[in-house]
Short mmCIF file of C-alpha atoms and ligand atoms in Angstrom, two decimals:
data_model
loop_
_atom_site.label_atom_id
_atom_site.label_comp_id
_atom_site.label_asym_id
_atom_site.label_seq_id
_atom_site.Cartn_x
_atom_site.Cartn_y
_atom_site.Cartn_z
CA MET A 25 4.81 -87.13 97.81
CA ASN A 26 5.38 -87.94 101.42
CA GLU A 27 5.41 -91.76 101.12
CA ARG A 28 6.15 -92.26 104.78
CA LEU A 29 3.17 -90.22 105.92
CA ILE A 30 0.95 -91.94 103.34
CA GLU A 31 1.92 -95.35 104.75
CA GLN A 32 1.22 -94.17 108.30
CA LEU A 33 -2.21 -92.92 107.27
CA ARG A 34 -2.96 -96.16 105.45
CA SER A 35 -2.19 -98.31 108.48
CA LYS A 36 -4.13 -95.97 110.76
CA TYR A 37 -7.12 -96.38 108.46
CA LEU A 38 -6.86 -100.18 108.63
CA GLU A 39 -6.50 -100.05 112.40
CA ILE A 40 -9.54 -97.82 112.92
CA PHE A 41 -11.95 -99.10 110.31
CA GLY A 42 -10.75 -102.69 109.88
CA GLU A 43 -11.02 -102.43 106.08
CA ARG A 44 -8.93 -101.22 103.18
CA PRO A 45 -9.77 -97.67 102.05
CA GLN A 46 -11.29 -97.20 98.61
CA ILE A 47 -9.32 -94.11 97.62
CA LEU A 48 -6.41 -91.84 98.48
CA ALA A 49 -6.62 -88.13 97.63
CA LYS A 50 -4.22 -85.25 98.14
CA ALA A 51 -4.40 -81.46 98.01
CA PRO A 52 -1.39 -79.12 98.21
CA GLY A 53 -0.83 -75.90 100.14
CA ARG A 54 0.06 -72.86 98.08
CA ALA A 55 2.65 -70.15 97.80
CA ASN A 56 1.92 -66.91 95.96
CA ILE A 57 4.68 -65.34 93.89
CA ILE A 58 2.96 -61.96 93.71
CA GLY A 59 -0.54 -60.42 93.89
CA GLU A 60 -1.44 -60.06 97.55
CA HIS A 61 -4.83 -58.85 98.78
CA THR A 62 -5.89 -58.53 95.16
CA ASP A 63 -8.14 -61.60 94.87
CA TYR A 64 -11.16 -60.20 96.72
CA ASN A 65 -10.67 -57.00 94.70
CA GLY A 66 -11.27 -58.85 91.43
CA GLY A 67 -7.55 -58.59 90.62
CA PHE A 68 -4.66 -60.83 89.60
CA VAL A 69 -2.70 -63.42 91.59
CA LEU A 70 0.20 -65.72 90.68
CA PRO A 71 0.16 -68.74 93.01
CA VAL A 72 1.83 -72.16 92.81
CA GLY A 73 1.01 -75.47 94.51
CA ILE A 74 3.79 -76.60 96.84
CA ASP A 75 5.07 -80.06 97.73
CA LYS A 76 3.33 -80.01 101.08
CA ASN A 77 -0.05 -81.67 101.08
CA ILE A 78 -2.99 -82.96 103.01
CA TYR A 79 -3.62 -86.63 102.23
CA ALA A 80 -6.88 -88.48 102.93
CA PHE A 81 -7.80 -92.17 102.71
CA SER A 82 -11.54 -92.75 102.46
CA SER A 83 -14.37 -95.16 101.70
CA LYS A 84 -18.07 -94.82 101.12
CA ARG A 85 -20.52 -95.97 103.81
CA ASN A 86 -24.07 -97.18 103.30
CA ASP A 87 -25.57 -95.00 106.03
CA ARG A 88 -25.56 -91.23 106.67
CA THR A 89 -22.69 -91.23 109.16
CA VAL A 90 -19.33 -89.59 108.55
CA HIS A 91 -16.42 -90.84 110.65
CA ILE A 92 -13.21 -88.83 110.36
CA TYR A 93 -9.89 -89.33 112.10
CA SER A 94 -7.35 -86.51 112.13
CA TYR A 95 -3.89 -88.01 112.27
CA ASP A 96 -2.29 -84.69 113.24
CA PHE A 97 -4.70 -83.92 116.09
CA GLN A 98 -5.04 -87.62 116.98
CA GLU A 99 -8.78 -87.27 117.43
CA SER A 100 -11.91 -88.60 115.77
CA ALA A 101 -15.11 -86.79 114.96
CA SER A 102 -18.43 -88.14 113.72
CA PHE A 103 -21.47 -86.43 112.30
CA SER A 104 -24.54 -87.17 110.23
CA THR A 105 -24.86 -85.75 106.72
CA GLU A 106 -28.35 -84.70 107.79
CA GLU A 107 -27.21 -82.62 110.72
CA LEU A 108 -24.39 -80.26 109.85
CA THR A 109 -23.81 -77.85 112.71
CA TYR A 110 -20.69 -75.88 113.63
CA GLU A 111 -18.33 -77.80 115.91
CA ASP A 112 -16.75 -75.69 118.67
CA THR A 113 -14.29 -78.16 120.11
CA LYS A 114 -12.80 -80.12 117.21
CA ARG A 115 -12.68 -77.13 114.92
CA TRP A 116 -10.78 -78.95 112.16
CA VAL A 117 -13.91 -80.94 111.27
CA ASN A 118 -15.76 -77.78 110.23
CA TYR A 119 -13.83 -77.73 106.96
CA GLN A 120 -15.16 -81.15 106.03
CA LYS A 121 -18.63 -80.38 107.35
CA GLY A 122 -18.62 -77.18 105.31
CA VAL A 123 -17.82 -79.09 102.13
CA PHE A 124 -20.59 -81.68 102.80
CA ASN A 125 -22.94 -78.80 103.44
CA GLU A 126 -22.16 -76.89 100.24
CA LEU A 127 -22.27 -80.00 98.04
CA GLN A 128 -25.64 -81.02 99.45
CA LYS A 129 -26.98 -77.47 99.11
CA ALA A 130 -25.94 -77.60 95.45
CA GLY A 131 -28.06 -80.74 95.05
CA TYR A 132 -25.40 -83.46 95.07
CA GLU A 133 -26.44 -86.75 96.71
CA LEU A 134 -24.02 -87.96 99.37
CA SER A 135 -24.02 -90.70 101.96
CA GLY A 136 -21.63 -91.18 104.87
CA ILE A 137 -17.90 -91.90 104.55
CA ASN A 138 -14.97 -93.09 106.63
CA MET A 139 -11.84 -90.95 106.39
CA VAL A 140 -8.36 -90.73 107.87
CA PHE A 141 -6.41 -87.60 106.94
CA GLY A 142 -3.13 -85.95 107.81
CA GLY A 143 -0.63 -83.65 106.20
CA ASP A 144 2.72 -81.95 106.14
CA ILE A 145 1.56 -78.38 105.46
CA PRO A 146 2.65 -76.30 108.45
CA VAL A 147 -0.51 -75.05 110.15
CA ALA A 148 -1.07 -71.30 110.75
CA ALA A 149 1.86 -70.46 108.49
CA GLY A 150 -0.24 -68.83 105.77
CA LEU A 151 0.21 -71.75 103.37
CA SER A 152 -3.52 -72.48 103.05
CA SER A 153 -3.78 -75.74 104.89
CA SER A 154 -7.48 -74.96 105.31
CA ALA A 155 -8.09 -74.65 101.56
CA ALA A 156 -6.17 -77.92 101.11
CA LEU A 157 -8.40 -79.63 103.65
CA GLU A 158 -11.50 -78.40 101.83
CA LEU A 159 -10.13 -79.51 98.46
CA VAL A 160 -9.00 -82.94 99.62
CA THR A 161 -12.50 -83.50 100.99
CA ALA A 162 -14.16 -82.21 97.84
CA VAL A 163 -12.14 -84.35 95.41
CA THR A 164 -12.71 -87.35 97.68
CA LEU A 165 -16.48 -86.89 97.62
CA GLU A 166 -16.48 -86.13 93.91
CA SER A 167 -14.73 -89.40 93.22
CA LEU A 168 -16.54 -91.64 95.75
CA PHE A 169 -19.98 -90.50 94.57
CA ASN A 170 -19.15 -89.97 90.87
CA LEU A 171 -20.35 -86.40 91.04
CA ASN A 172 -18.71 -85.09 87.87
CA ILE A 173 -18.29 -81.55 89.13
CA ASP A 174 -16.50 -79.09 86.95
CA ASP A 175 -13.27 -77.64 88.43
CA LEU A 176 -14.54 -74.11 88.84
CA GLU A 177 -17.71 -75.21 90.55
CA LEU A 178 -15.74 -77.38 92.94
CA ILE A 179 -13.42 -74.48 93.77
CA LYS A 180 -16.34 -72.13 94.37
CA LEU A 181 -18.08 -74.68 96.60
CA CYS A 182 -14.94 -75.03 98.72
CA ARG A 183 -14.62 -71.30 99.04
CA SER A 184 -18.28 -71.06 100.07
CA ALA A 185 -17.60 -73.75 102.69
CA GLU A 186 -14.91 -71.53 104.19
CA LYS A 187 -17.08 -68.41 103.99
CA ASN A 188 -20.41 -69.83 105.12
CA PHE A 189 -19.40 -72.58 107.48
CA VAL A 190 -16.02 -71.65 108.91
CA GLY A 191 -16.82 -67.93 108.71
CA VAL A 192 -13.67 -66.58 106.99
CA GLN A 193 -14.34 -63.99 104.29
CA CYS A 194 -11.48 -65.13 102.04
CA GLY A 195 -10.94 -64.52 98.34
CA ILE A 196 -10.70 -67.37 95.84
CA MET A 197 -6.93 -67.67 95.39
CA ASP A 198 -6.22 -70.43 97.91
CA GLN A 199 -8.91 -72.86 96.79
CA PHE A 200 -8.14 -72.14 93.15
CA ALA A 201 -4.44 -72.76 93.61
CA SER A 202 -4.94 -75.95 95.61
CA ARG A 203 -7.04 -77.42 92.78
CA MET A 204 -5.54 -75.98 89.59
CA ALA A 205 -1.83 -75.92 90.48
CA LYS A 206 0.48 -77.57 87.97
CA LYS A 207 4.01 -78.92 88.32
CA ASP A 208 6.60 -76.48 86.85
CA TYR A 209 4.05 -73.68 86.40
CA ALA A 210 2.60 -70.75 88.29
CA VAL A 211 -1.07 -69.95 87.69
CA LEU A 212 -1.96 -66.45 86.59
CA LEU A 213 -5.55 -66.06 87.73
CA ASP A 214 -7.87 -63.20 86.92
CA CYS A 215 -10.09 -63.20 89.99
CA LYS A 216 -12.80 -61.19 88.26
CA THR A 217 -13.40 -63.42 85.24
CA LEU A 218 -11.74 -66.56 86.72
CA GLU A 219 -9.80 -66.94 83.48
CA TYR A 220 -6.38 -68.40 84.07
CA LYS A 221 -3.15 -69.15 82.31
CA TYR A 222 -0.21 -71.38 83.21
CA ILE A 223 3.08 -69.48 83.36
CA PRO A 224 6.26 -71.59 83.11
CA PHE A 225 8.48 -71.25 86.16
CA LYS A 226 12.10 -72.39 85.98
CA GLN A 227 12.04 -74.29 89.21
CA ASP A 228 15.41 -75.92 88.67
CA GLU A 229 17.12 -72.56 88.48
CA TYR A 230 15.16 -70.56 91.03
CA TYR A 231 13.81 -72.16 94.13
CA ILE A 232 10.80 -70.94 96.03
CA VAL A 233 12.02 -70.72 99.59
CA LEU A 234 9.51 -69.93 102.32
CA CYS A 235 10.72 -68.53 105.64
CA ASN A 236 8.30 -68.93 108.51
CA THR A 237 8.40 -66.12 111.10
CA LEU A 238 6.79 -68.53 113.59
CA LYS A 239 5.07 -65.49 114.97
CA LYS A 240 1.66 -66.19 116.41
CA ARG A 241 -0.78 -64.43 114.10
CA GLU A 242 -3.15 -62.14 115.88
CA LEU A 243 -5.89 -59.90 114.53
CA VAL A 244 -5.57 -61.46 111.13
CA ASP A 245 -9.27 -62.17 110.59
CA SER A 246 -10.59 -58.87 111.91
CA GLU A 247 -7.96 -56.82 110.05
CA TYR A 248 -8.60 -58.85 106.88
CA ASN A 249 -12.28 -58.02 106.99
CA LYS A 250 -11.47 -54.37 107.75
CA ARG A 251 -9.23 -54.15 104.66
CA LYS A 252 -12.01 -55.65 102.57
CA LYS A 253 -14.42 -52.96 103.78
CA GLU A 254 -11.91 -50.20 103.12
CA CYS A 255 -11.48 -51.46 99.55
CA GLU A 256 -15.26 -51.45 99.12
CA GLU A 257 -15.27 -47.80 100.20
CA GLY A 258 -12.67 -47.23 97.51
CA VAL A 259 -14.97 -48.83 94.93
CA THR A 260 -17.86 -46.58 96.00
CA PHE A 261 -15.57 -43.55 95.65
CA PHE A 262 -14.48 -44.43 92.11
CA GLN A 263 -18.01 -45.32 91.01
CA LYS A 264 -18.78 -41.59 91.20
CA PHE A 265 -16.41 -41.08 88.25
CA ASN A 266 -17.01 -44.34 86.44
CA PRO A 267 -20.21 -46.30 87.18
CA GLU A 268 -18.69 -49.37 85.55
CA VAL A 269 -16.22 -49.85 88.37
CA GLU A 270 -17.24 -53.07 90.07
CA PHE A 271 -13.96 -53.92 91.82
CA LEU A 272 -10.77 -51.95 92.52
CA ARG A 273 -9.30 -53.97 89.68
CA ASP A 274 -11.42 -51.85 87.32
CA VAL A 275 -9.65 -48.67 88.44
CA ASP A 276 -6.58 -47.95 86.36
CA VAL A 277 -3.48 -46.14 87.54
CA ASP A 278 -4.45 -42.95 85.65
CA LEU A 279 -7.91 -42.69 87.21
CA PHE A 280 -6.41 -43.39 90.62
CA ASN A 281 -3.74 -40.72 90.26
CA SER A 282 -6.15 -38.10 88.98
CA LYS A 283 -8.50 -38.51 91.96
CA LYS A 284 -6.30 -39.73 94.79
CA ASN A 285 -6.00 -36.35 96.48
CA GLU A 286 -9.74 -36.23 97.00
CA MET A 287 -9.75 -39.50 98.97
CA PRO A 288 -9.51 -40.06 102.71
CA ASP A 289 -5.91 -40.97 103.65
CA ILE A 290 -6.49 -44.59 104.66
CA ILE A 291 -8.65 -45.41 101.65
CA ARG A 292 -6.08 -43.84 99.32
CA LYS A 293 -3.35 -46.03 100.81
CA ARG A 294 -5.36 -49.24 100.56
CA CYS A 295 -6.46 -48.51 96.98
CA GLY A 296 -2.92 -47.49 96.01
CA HIS A 297 -1.63 -50.87 97.11
CA VAL A 298 -4.27 -52.88 95.28
CA ILE A 299 -4.16 -50.91 92.03
CA TYR A 300 -0.35 -51.02 91.72
CA GLU A 301 -0.15 -54.61 92.97
CA ASN A 302 -2.37 -55.71 90.09
CA LYS A 303 -0.01 -54.00 87.69
CA ARG A 304 2.96 -55.67 89.38
CA VAL A 305 1.45 -59.12 88.78
CA ILE A 306 1.16 -58.49 85.04
CA ASP A 307 4.67 -56.95 84.95
CA CYS A 308 6.06 -59.94 86.84
CA VAL A 309 4.53 -62.41 84.37
CA GLU A 310 6.13 -60.44 81.55
CA ALA A 311 9.49 -60.39 83.34
CA LEU A 312 9.35 -64.16 84.01
CA GLY A 313 8.66 -64.69 80.31
CA LYS A 314 11.85 -62.80 79.48
CA ASP A 315 13.93 -64.42 82.25
CA ASP A 316 14.37 -60.92 83.61
CA PHE A 317 14.95 -61.84 87.26
CA GLU A 318 16.30 -58.38 88.08
CA ARG A 319 12.85 -57.01 87.32
CA VAL A 320 11.13 -59.84 89.18
CA LYS A 321 13.27 -58.99 92.18
CA LYS A 322 12.34 -55.31 92.07
CA LEU A 323 8.63 -56.14 91.80
CA LEU A 324 8.67 -58.54 94.75
CA PHE A 325 10.38 -56.05 97.02
CA GLU A 326 8.01 -53.29 95.88
CA SER A 327 5.10 -55.57 96.71
CA HIS A 328 6.44 -56.10 100.20
CA TYR A 329 6.94 -52.43 100.97
CA SER A 330 3.51 -51.62 99.60
CA LEU A 331 1.95 -54.28 101.87
CA LYS A 332 3.92 -52.87 104.77
CA ASP A 333 3.43 -49.13 104.26
CA LEU A 334 0.17 -48.79 102.31
CA TYR A 335 -1.86 -51.87 103.15
CA GLU A 336 -0.35 -52.16 106.63
CA VAL A 337 -0.58 -55.92 106.98
CA SER A 338 3.08 -56.74 107.64
CA CYS A 339 4.76 -57.05 111.03
CA ARG A 340 8.25 -56.58 112.47
CA GLU A 341 9.23 -60.23 112.01
CA LEU A 342 8.21 -60.30 108.34
CA ASP A 343 10.05 -57.03 107.69
CA ILE A 344 13.19 -58.39 109.34
CA LEU A 345 13.11 -61.52 107.14
CA VAL A 346 12.68 -59.40 104.00
CA GLU A 347 15.52 -57.08 105.00
CA ILE A 348 17.89 -59.98 105.65
CA ALA A 349 16.95 -61.52 102.30
CA GLY A 350 17.57 -58.16 100.62
CA ASP A 351 21.18 -58.27 101.82
CA CYS A 352 21.75 -61.81 100.52
CA GLU A 353 23.57 -61.93 97.23
CA GLY A 354 21.67 -63.45 94.30
CA VAL A 355 18.21 -63.47 95.88
CA SER A 356 15.63 -62.54 93.25
CA GLY A 357 13.11 -60.98 95.53
CA SER A 358 11.48 -61.43 98.90
CA ARG A 359 8.17 -60.35 100.34
CA MET A 360 5.55 -61.24 102.91
CA MET A 361 3.00 -63.70 101.61
CA GLY A 362 -0.68 -64.33 102.30
CA ALA A 363 -2.94 -62.37 104.61
CA GLY A 364 -0.06 -61.02 106.73
CA PHE A 365 0.62 -60.23 110.40
CA GLY A 366 2.90 -63.27 110.54
CA GLY A 367 3.24 -66.45 108.51
CA CYS A 368 5.90 -66.72 105.82
CA THR A 369 7.92 -64.68 103.39
CA ILE A 370 8.42 -65.98 99.87
CA ASN A 371 11.94 -65.76 98.45
CA LEU A 372 13.22 -66.63 94.99
CA VAL A 373 16.70 -68.04 95.47
CA PRO A 374 19.06 -69.42 92.80
CA LEU A 375 20.15 -73.00 93.42
CA SER A 376 23.78 -71.98 93.94
CA GLY A 377 22.84 -69.59 96.74
CA ILE A 378 20.42 -71.69 98.78
CA GLU A 379 22.75 -72.95 101.46
CA LYS A 380 24.18 -69.55 102.19
CA PHE A 381 20.72 -67.98 102.11
CA CYS A 382 19.33 -70.45 104.65
CA ASN A 383 22.30 -70.03 106.99
CA THR A 384 22.12 -66.25 106.86
CA ILE A 385 18.36 -66.19 107.48
CA LYS A 386 18.69 -68.57 110.42
CA SER A 387 21.46 -66.73 112.19
CA GLU A 388 20.41 -63.14 111.47
CA TYR A 389 16.72 -63.70 112.26
CA TYR A 390 17.64 -65.40 115.51
CA LYS A 391 19.95 -62.53 116.41
CA GLN A 392 17.19 -59.97 115.93
CA THR A 393 14.17 -61.83 117.29
CA SER A 394 15.44 -64.76 119.42
CA ILE A 395 13.23 -66.98 117.24
CA LYS A 396 14.59 -69.87 115.18
CA PRO A 397 12.72 -69.59 111.87
CA GLU A 398 11.58 -72.58 109.85
CA ILE A 399 12.64 -72.66 106.22
CA TYR A 400 10.87 -74.68 103.52
CA ILE A 401 12.58 -75.20 100.18
CA CYS A 402 9.62 -75.92 97.94
CA ARG A 403 9.03 -77.75 94.70
CA ILE A 404 6.04 -76.77 92.59
CA GLU A 405 3.41 -79.52 92.49
CA ASP A 406 0.13 -80.48 90.86
CA GLY A 407 -3.21 -79.58 92.41
CA ALA A 408 -5.74 -81.66 94.32
CA CYS A 409 -6.51 -85.08 92.87
CA VAL A 410 -7.30 -88.69 93.66
CA ILE A 411 -4.15 -90.80 93.64
CA ASP A 412 -5.45 -94.35 93.73
C1 GLA B 10 -5.54 -65.14 102.51
C2 GLA B 10 -6.85 -65.37 101.78
C3 GLA B 10 -6.67 -65.21 100.26
C4 GLA B 10 -5.98 -63.90 99.93
C5 GLA B 10 -4.73 -63.70 100.78
C6 GLA B 10 -4.11 -62.33 100.58
O1 GLA B 10 -4.63 -66.15 102.19
O2 GLA B 10 -7.36 -66.66 102.06
O3 GLA B 10 -7.92 -65.33 99.62
O4 GLA B 10 -6.87 -62.84 100.08
O5 GLA B 10 -5.00 -63.88 102.15
O6 GLA B 10 -3.64 -62.18 99.29
#
């Protein structure tokens, strides 16, 4: 936990509200070992919570007013729980408004609150700072108002906040990971049934190292929605042969291969990625169970090249980072992570090789792009919760 930041937030709260906060909550960002663009296709993902969080100090108020101070943006916003409209200028507050909105729609009784929040999750890096902001708000409200909401409902409400209020058509991975993450484990989530299993991850032997391209992400929302549509076309295609197909996840490799030549080019590529990526997630879990890091490595690189060539959501900077990592001795895989078009790569690096890996990435990436990348060596952390 970032004790220094927590202390800064605590004194800011005292300074602004002149009282001690009732609770402190935190929610982590996420990394995803494998399973990209599979969640909204009812498939499998394998995320972890990382040791970068959003923290929020809060107290209940007796009226309907919500006062929030963003430590990172150094701005305040206020709204009434009875008037939840989209905010164009201070866009960060829409995440909290969205959560208030969904909880109230679901019938939970809320009053106003005071909140000061801030975090150390790099923004716009594809590490789900937005899901963390939703979750930190949700666990805060759950605790302040004794709502007793079951984990899955809370996760779904946060995802609806992002879909309905912020307007991003995301899958469920980010919110799920930010809530259900567990120290020393990855979470294997079946996005169709929402069944999940904790998979031990040897985080003292292999480190999750994230390399940030620092490339400004463009087109990500429109391309994301386009990919979703293309996958839906794929579902319609396969329903002709099997009416039980509800998601691409229901299409197995054999059915895909027997019909793929009858599909339009683009749709075949998109479906090919999703169908094989789902298989890679299951294979990766098996390989982790056997400590077979050679296999894990192969699967991660395959995932990257599939995202690049079939799903077409990578970019030059991400490809460069993956290529450099591929030449580094001992690295057990590297691939682009998250929605794509920028953001981070995820790399599994043995402890003994970290220093060399970081130096090589820094110098080679700079040579090829004139950008100094940021590198985050992550520890796997627990999900969103109230701390005190
Ligand atoms: C974004 C979305 C997730 C998921 C990934 C791609 O992070 O928020 O739901 O779809 O992209 O795997």
